[in-house]
Coordinates of C-alpha atoms in Angstrom, one line a residue:
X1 CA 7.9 1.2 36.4
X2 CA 8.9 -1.9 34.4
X3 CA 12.6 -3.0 35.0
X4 CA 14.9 -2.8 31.6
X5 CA 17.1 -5.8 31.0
X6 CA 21.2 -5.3 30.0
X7 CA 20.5 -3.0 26.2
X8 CA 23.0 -6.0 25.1
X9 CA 20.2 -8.6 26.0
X10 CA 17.5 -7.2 24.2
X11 CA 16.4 -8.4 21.4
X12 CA 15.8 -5.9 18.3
X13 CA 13.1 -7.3 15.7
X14 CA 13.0 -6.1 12.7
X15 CA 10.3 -6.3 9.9
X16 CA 12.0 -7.6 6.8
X17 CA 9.5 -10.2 5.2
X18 CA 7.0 -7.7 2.7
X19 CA 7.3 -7.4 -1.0
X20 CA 7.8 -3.9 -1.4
X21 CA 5.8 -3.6 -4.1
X22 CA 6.1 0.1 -4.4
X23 CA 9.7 0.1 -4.6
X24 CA 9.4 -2.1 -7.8
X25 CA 10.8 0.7 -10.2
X26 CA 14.3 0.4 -8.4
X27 CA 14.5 -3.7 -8.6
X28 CA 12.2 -6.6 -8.7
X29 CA 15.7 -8.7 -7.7
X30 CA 16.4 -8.6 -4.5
X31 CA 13.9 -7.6 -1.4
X32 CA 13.6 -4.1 -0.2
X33 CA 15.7 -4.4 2.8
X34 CA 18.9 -5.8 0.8
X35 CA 18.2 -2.1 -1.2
X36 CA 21.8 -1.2 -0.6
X37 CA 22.7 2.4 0.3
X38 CA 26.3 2.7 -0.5
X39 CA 27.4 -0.8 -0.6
X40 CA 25.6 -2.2 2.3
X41 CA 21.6 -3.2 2.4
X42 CA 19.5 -0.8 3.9
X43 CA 18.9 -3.3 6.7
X44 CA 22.5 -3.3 7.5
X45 CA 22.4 0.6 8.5
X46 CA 18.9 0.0 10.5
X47 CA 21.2 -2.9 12.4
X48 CA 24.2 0.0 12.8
X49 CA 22.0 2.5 14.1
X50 CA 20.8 0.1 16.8
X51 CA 24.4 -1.6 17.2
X52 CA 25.9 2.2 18.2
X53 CA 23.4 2.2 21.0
X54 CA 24.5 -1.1 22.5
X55 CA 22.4 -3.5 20.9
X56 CA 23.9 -7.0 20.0
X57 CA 20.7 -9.4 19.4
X58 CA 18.9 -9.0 16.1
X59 CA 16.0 -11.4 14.9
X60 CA 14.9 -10.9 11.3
X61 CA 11.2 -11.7 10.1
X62 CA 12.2 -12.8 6.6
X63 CA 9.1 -14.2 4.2
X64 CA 9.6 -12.5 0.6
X65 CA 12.7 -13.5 -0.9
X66 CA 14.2 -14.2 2.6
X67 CA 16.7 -16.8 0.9
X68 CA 19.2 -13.2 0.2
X69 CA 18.8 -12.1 3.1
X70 CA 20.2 -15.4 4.9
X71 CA 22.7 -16.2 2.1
X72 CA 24.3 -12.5 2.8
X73 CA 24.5 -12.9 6.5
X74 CA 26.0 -16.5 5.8
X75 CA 28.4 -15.2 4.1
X76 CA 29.2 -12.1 5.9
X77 CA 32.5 -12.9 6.3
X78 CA 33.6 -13.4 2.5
X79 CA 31.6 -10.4 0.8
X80 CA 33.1 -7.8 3.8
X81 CA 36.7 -9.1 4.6
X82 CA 39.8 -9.7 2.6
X83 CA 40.4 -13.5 2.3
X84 CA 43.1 -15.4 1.7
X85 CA 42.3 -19.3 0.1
X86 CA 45.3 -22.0 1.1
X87 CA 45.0 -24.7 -1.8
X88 CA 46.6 -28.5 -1.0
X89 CA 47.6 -29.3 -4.5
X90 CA 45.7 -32.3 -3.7
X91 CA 42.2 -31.2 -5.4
X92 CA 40.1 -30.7 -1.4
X93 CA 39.0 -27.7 -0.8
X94 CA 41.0 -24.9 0.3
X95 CA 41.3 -24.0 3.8
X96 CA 39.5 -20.1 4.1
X97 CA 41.2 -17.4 6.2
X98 CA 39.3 -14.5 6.7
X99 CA 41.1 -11.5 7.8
X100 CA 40.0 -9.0 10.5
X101 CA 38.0 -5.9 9.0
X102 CA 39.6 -2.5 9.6
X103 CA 36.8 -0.4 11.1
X104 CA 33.9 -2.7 11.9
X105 CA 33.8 -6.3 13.4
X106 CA 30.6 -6.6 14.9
X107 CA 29.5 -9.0 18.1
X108 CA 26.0 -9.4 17.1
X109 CA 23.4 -12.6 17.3
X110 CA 21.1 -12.7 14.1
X111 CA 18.3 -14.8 14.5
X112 CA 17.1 -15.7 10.6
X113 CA 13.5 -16.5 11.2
X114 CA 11.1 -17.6 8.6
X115 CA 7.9 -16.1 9.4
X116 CA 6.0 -16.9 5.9
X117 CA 5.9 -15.6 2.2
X118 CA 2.4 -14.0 2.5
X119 CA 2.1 -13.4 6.5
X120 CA 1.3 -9.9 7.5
X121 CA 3.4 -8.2 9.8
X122 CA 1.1 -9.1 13.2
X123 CA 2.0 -12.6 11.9
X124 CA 5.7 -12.3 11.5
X125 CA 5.9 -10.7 14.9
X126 CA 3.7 -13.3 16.6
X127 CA 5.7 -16.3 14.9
X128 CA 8.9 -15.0 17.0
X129 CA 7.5 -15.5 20.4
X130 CA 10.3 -18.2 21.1
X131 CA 13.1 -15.8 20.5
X132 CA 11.8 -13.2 22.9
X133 CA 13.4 -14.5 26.3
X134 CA 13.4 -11.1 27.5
X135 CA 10.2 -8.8 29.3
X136 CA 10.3 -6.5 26.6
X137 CA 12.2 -6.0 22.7
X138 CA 12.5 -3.6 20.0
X139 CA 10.6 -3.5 16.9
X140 CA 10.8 -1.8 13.9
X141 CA 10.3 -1.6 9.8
X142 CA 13.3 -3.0 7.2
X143 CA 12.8 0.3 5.6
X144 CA 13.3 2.9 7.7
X145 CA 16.6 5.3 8.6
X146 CA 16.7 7.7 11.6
X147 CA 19.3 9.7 13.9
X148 CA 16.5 8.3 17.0
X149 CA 17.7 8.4 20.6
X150 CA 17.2 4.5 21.3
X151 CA 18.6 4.7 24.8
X152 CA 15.9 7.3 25.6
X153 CA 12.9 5.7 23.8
X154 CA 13.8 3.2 26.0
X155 CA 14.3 5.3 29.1
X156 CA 11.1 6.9 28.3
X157 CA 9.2 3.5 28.0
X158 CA 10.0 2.2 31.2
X159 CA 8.8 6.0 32.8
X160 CA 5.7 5.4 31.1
X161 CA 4.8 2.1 32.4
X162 CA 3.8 1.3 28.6
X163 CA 2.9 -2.0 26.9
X164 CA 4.3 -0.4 23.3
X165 CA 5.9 3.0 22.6
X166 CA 5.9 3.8 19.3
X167 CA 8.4 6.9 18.3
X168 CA 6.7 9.8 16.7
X169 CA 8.4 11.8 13.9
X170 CA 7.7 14.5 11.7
X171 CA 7.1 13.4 8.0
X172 CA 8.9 15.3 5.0
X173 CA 5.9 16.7 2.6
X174 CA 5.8 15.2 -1.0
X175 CA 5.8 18.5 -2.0
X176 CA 7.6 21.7 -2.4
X177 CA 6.4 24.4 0.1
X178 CA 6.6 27.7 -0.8
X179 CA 6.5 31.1 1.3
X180 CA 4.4 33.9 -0.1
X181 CA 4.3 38.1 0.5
X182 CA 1.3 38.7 -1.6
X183 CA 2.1 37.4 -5.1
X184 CA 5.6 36.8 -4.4
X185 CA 7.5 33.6 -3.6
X186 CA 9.9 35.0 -0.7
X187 CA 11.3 30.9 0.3
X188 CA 10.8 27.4 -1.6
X189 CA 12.4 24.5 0.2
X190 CA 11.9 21.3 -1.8
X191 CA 10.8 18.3 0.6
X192 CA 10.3 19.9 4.0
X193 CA 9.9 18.8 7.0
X194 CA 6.7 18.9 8.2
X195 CA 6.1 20.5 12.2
X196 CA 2.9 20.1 12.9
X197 CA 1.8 16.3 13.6
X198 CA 3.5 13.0 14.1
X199 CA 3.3 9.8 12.5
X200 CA 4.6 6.4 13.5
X201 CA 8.3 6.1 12.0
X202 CA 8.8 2.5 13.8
X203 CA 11.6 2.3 16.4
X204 CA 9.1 1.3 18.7
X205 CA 9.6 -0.7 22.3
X206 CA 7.2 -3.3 23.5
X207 CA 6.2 -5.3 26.2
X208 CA 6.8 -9.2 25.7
X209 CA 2.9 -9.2 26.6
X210 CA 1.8 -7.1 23.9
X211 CA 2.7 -10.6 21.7
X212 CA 0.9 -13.1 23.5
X213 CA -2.1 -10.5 24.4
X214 CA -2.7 -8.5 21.2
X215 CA -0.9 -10.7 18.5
X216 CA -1.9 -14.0 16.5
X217 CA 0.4 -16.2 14.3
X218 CA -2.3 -16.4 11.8
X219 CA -1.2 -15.4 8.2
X220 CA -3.5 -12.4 8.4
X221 CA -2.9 -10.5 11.5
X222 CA -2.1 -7.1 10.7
X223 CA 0.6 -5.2 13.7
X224 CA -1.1 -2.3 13.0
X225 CA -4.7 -2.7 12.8
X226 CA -5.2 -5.6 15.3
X227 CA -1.8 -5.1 17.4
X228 CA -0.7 -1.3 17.9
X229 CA -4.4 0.4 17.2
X230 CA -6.1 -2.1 20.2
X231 CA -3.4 -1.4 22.2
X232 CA -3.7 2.6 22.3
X233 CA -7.4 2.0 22.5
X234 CA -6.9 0.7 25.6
X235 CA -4.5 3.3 26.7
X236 CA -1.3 1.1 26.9
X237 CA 1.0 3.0 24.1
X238 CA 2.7 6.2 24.6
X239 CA 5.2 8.4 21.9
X240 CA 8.5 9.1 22.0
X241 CA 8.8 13.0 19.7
X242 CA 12.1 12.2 17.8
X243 CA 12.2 15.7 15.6
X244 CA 15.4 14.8 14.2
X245 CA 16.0 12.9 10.6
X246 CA 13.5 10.4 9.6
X247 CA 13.2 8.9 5.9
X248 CA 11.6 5.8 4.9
X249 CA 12.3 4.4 1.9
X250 CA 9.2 3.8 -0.2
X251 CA 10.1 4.7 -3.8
X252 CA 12.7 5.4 -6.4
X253 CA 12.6 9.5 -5.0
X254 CA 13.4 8.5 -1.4
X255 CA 16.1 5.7 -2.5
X256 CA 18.0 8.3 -4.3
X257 CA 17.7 10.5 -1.9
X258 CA 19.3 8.6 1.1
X259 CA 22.0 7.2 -1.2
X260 CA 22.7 11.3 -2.2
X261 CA 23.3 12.0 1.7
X262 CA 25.3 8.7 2.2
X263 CA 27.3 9.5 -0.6
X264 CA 28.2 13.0 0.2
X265 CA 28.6 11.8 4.0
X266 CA 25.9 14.3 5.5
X267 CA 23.7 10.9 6.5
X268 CA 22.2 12.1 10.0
X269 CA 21.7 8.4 10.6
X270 CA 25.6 7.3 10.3
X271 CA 25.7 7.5 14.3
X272 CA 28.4 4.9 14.7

């Protein structure tokens, strides 16, 4: 079984560089992950969910529109604190003092990695290699919100001996499901969960090897399709069943529907 470094020293990727093209109908401004839920990007609850397990290192493949991504991250600081601006009277600059947060001062390292405009997401991952000092990190999409046990993917990863374990949960149908006693609707439920079958919902944990083995840095190497599906043919990845809350964000439905539960504070991902 493969040793597990401090969960502080690993590093957490995380997949922020496509063009969400079929998110479109909500902005064409800013990328997907900056979508804010409340009033913080969607990347910032992915980073939340991971800081509440003991995560601290964070490296971000920006490509589309990566400027906003680093321009809210450099100024972090001003856009979440209160801040008080000492002026001279002599025309310089004033001197900035930002003043503790209430709730939430976070420790973290965020790596801001340029990994291309048009580079696939094999690419991005590939074009990291220097930042992964560690045997093994987390990786995962920029779009993706779950109550997932990170501590015992990880557990489980390290049981399994596995070069990648991906975590398996169960979609939400796109339609309404409906119960039947002969021509009778007995139940609807709008959206339900789905239990039978798993599909990748990202939060996965990989082997540093599964980079330098199964990954290229060329623009066109897909993580899916020449990383994660090679790797299960050759029996290296295992699943971790989360059957809690999963939700991507994909469209306009799914963007309203994880800002309805934030707002109402029943968001099964708000685990800090």
């Amino acid at each position: 079984m493969a040793s597990v470094p401090p969960i502080k020293d690993i590093p957490v990727v995380i997949l922020c560089g496509g063009k969400g093209i079929r998110i479109r109908e909500v902005s064409e401004l800013v990328p997907k992950p900056m979508l804010r839920i409340g009033d913080q990007p969607i990347l910032w609850h992915i980073m939340m969910i991971y800081a509440a397990h003991g995560f601290r290192r964070f490296i971000l493949c920006l490509g589309y529109m990566g400027d906003q991504i680093k321009e809210y991250f450099l100024n972090y600081h001003a856009m979440t604190r209160d801040v008080t601006l000492h002026f001279n009277g002599d025309g310089s600059p004033p001197r900035i003092e930002y003043h503790r947060h209430p709730t939430f001062n976070p420790d973290w390292s965020v790596t801001l990695a340029n990994t291309g405009l048009n580079t696939l997401t094999g690419g991005r991952v590939a074009r990291l290699a220097e930042y992964l000092d560690q045997d093994l990190f987390m990786l995962t999409y920029g779009d993706g919100l779950g109550d997932v046990n990170l501590r015992a993917s990880l557990e489980h990863h390290r049981t399994h001996g596995a070069l990648v374990t991906v975590t398996g949960v169960r979609p939400s149908s796109r339609f309404g499901l409906i119960g039947v006693d002969g021509d009778r609707i007995v139940s609807f439920a709008e959206k339900p969960q789905i239990h039978e079958g798993y599909i990748s919902g990202g939060f996965m944990v990989c082997q540093r090897s599964f980079v330098t083995d199964y990954l290229s840095p060329a623009a066109d190497c897909v993580l899916e399709t020449d990383g994660l599906a090679r790797v299960a043919e050759d029996g290296g990845m295992v699943v971790f069943r989360h059957d809690g809350f999963w939700m991507p964000m994909d469209n306009s439905n799914e963007y309203n529907a994880l800002n309805d539960l934030w707002e109402k504070g029943q968001a099964p991902w708000r685990i800090w």
